[in-house]
Amino acid sequence: IGQANWGLGVVVNRWVGKVLTTLPALRRYQQTIGTLCIILAHLLRREKVMATLQIGNRLLSGHFSIVLVTQLQHWASGLRFAPDANFYAPEFQVVTVRRTGLLKLIRIILAAKTGQHLNFREVEVSQAREVHLHFAKAAAVQIDGDILRFNGREVTGQKFRLSKLRTQIKLSAYH
């Protein structure tokens, strides 16, 4: 696993996938469809996840639009969301974006092209070997760009634990 994320990435992946499955001729407009899905997901509050994260010995709680645990610098469409992430480092980077207004969320996403999103107070970055996530409601997880599925159904859970093992991330979902 290079990265795992919850919130906006999952919703946009799900919706873009459905649109392109239904209307494959629109594939060349995937970026535009994705942008519209970001806006719609935010307006409908579908991207919002309420979570408590234990990042090493630090606790972080709140309403988030994006929760990303990664050992890769880039996220969706080449955004440099985790500029200090390193596949070979003993820790991975955790990037969270607290829920905010639509315009600020768009500004944060656009700033992530150059790593400048870290200047927004809604964005927090940590590093740890292990992260425990507890969601108020069961949430789906996107792993390396694909929503985790088992027998054709999305895997959801309220509790997740990610551990950095050498250059790998191990994901466990449990009740």
PDB file of C-alpha atoms in Angstrom, residues 3 68 70 72-85 93 95 108-118 123 125:
ATOM      1  CA  GLN A   3      -1.404   5.405   0.513  1.00  0.00           C
ATOM      2  CA  LEU A  68      -4.554  10.747   3.916  1.00  0.00           C
ATOM      3  CA  THR A  70       0.816   7.929   2.760  1.00  0.00           C
ATOM      4  CA  LEU A  72       4.014   8.819  -1.475  1.00  0.00           C
ATOM      5  CA  GLN A  73       4.346  12.557  -2.109  1.00  0.00           C
ATOM      6  CA  HIS A  74       1.622  12.799  -4.745  1.00  0.00           C
ATOM      7  CA  TRP A  75      -2.112  12.250  -4.469  1.00  0.00           C
ATOM      8  CA  ALA A  76      -4.942  12.461  -7.033  1.00  0.00           C
ATOM      9  CA  SER A  77      -4.007  14.111 -10.328  1.00  0.00           C
ATOM     10  CA  GLY A  78      -0.417  14.720  -9.281  1.00  0.00           C
ATOM     11  CA  LEU A  79      -1.238  16.942  -6.293  1.00  0.00           C
ATOM     12  CA  ARG A  80       1.781  17.172  -3.981  1.00  0.00           C
ATOM     13  CA  PHE A  81      -0.249  16.573  -0.838  1.00  0.00           C
ATOM     14  CA  ALA A  82       2.494  14.962   1.238  1.00  0.00           C
ATOM     15  CA  PRO A  83       5.686  16.767   0.204  1.00  0.00           C
ATOM     16  CA  ASP A  84       7.856  15.091   2.856  1.00  0.00           C
ATOM     17  CA  ALA A  85       6.545  11.552   2.366  1.00  0.00           C
ATOM     18  CA  GLN A  93       3.048  11.078   6.465  1.00  0.00           C
ATOM     19  CA  VAL A  95      -2.232  14.763   6.017  1.00  0.00           C
ATOM     20  CA  ILE A 108      -6.344  24.191  -0.618  1.00  0.00           C
ATOM     21  CA  ILE A 109      -6.599  21.619  -3.413  1.00  0.00           C
ATOM     22  CA  LEU A 110      -5.180  24.043  -5.993  1.00  0.00           C
ATOM     23  CA  ALA A 111      -2.351  25.007  -3.620  1.00  0.00           C
ATOM     24  CA  ALA A 112      -1.482  21.304  -3.265  1.00  0.00           C
ATOM     25  CA  LYS A 113      -0.119  21.357  -6.821  1.00  0.00           C
ATOM     26  CA  THR A 114       3.005  23.009  -5.415  1.00  0.00           C
ATOM     27  CA  GLY A 115       2.777  21.870  -1.790  1.00  0.00           C
ATOM     28  CA  GLN A 116       1.567  25.307  -0.637  1.00  0.00           C
ATOM     29  CA  HIS A 117      -1.587  23.842   0.930  1.00  0.00           C
ATOM     30  CA  LEU A 118       0.466  23.363   4.102  1.00  0.00           C
ATOM     31  CA  VAL A 123      -4.285  21.383   6.875  1.00  0.00           C
ATOM     32  CA  VAL A 125       0.649  17.139   8.716  1.00  0.00           C
TER      33      VAL A 125
END
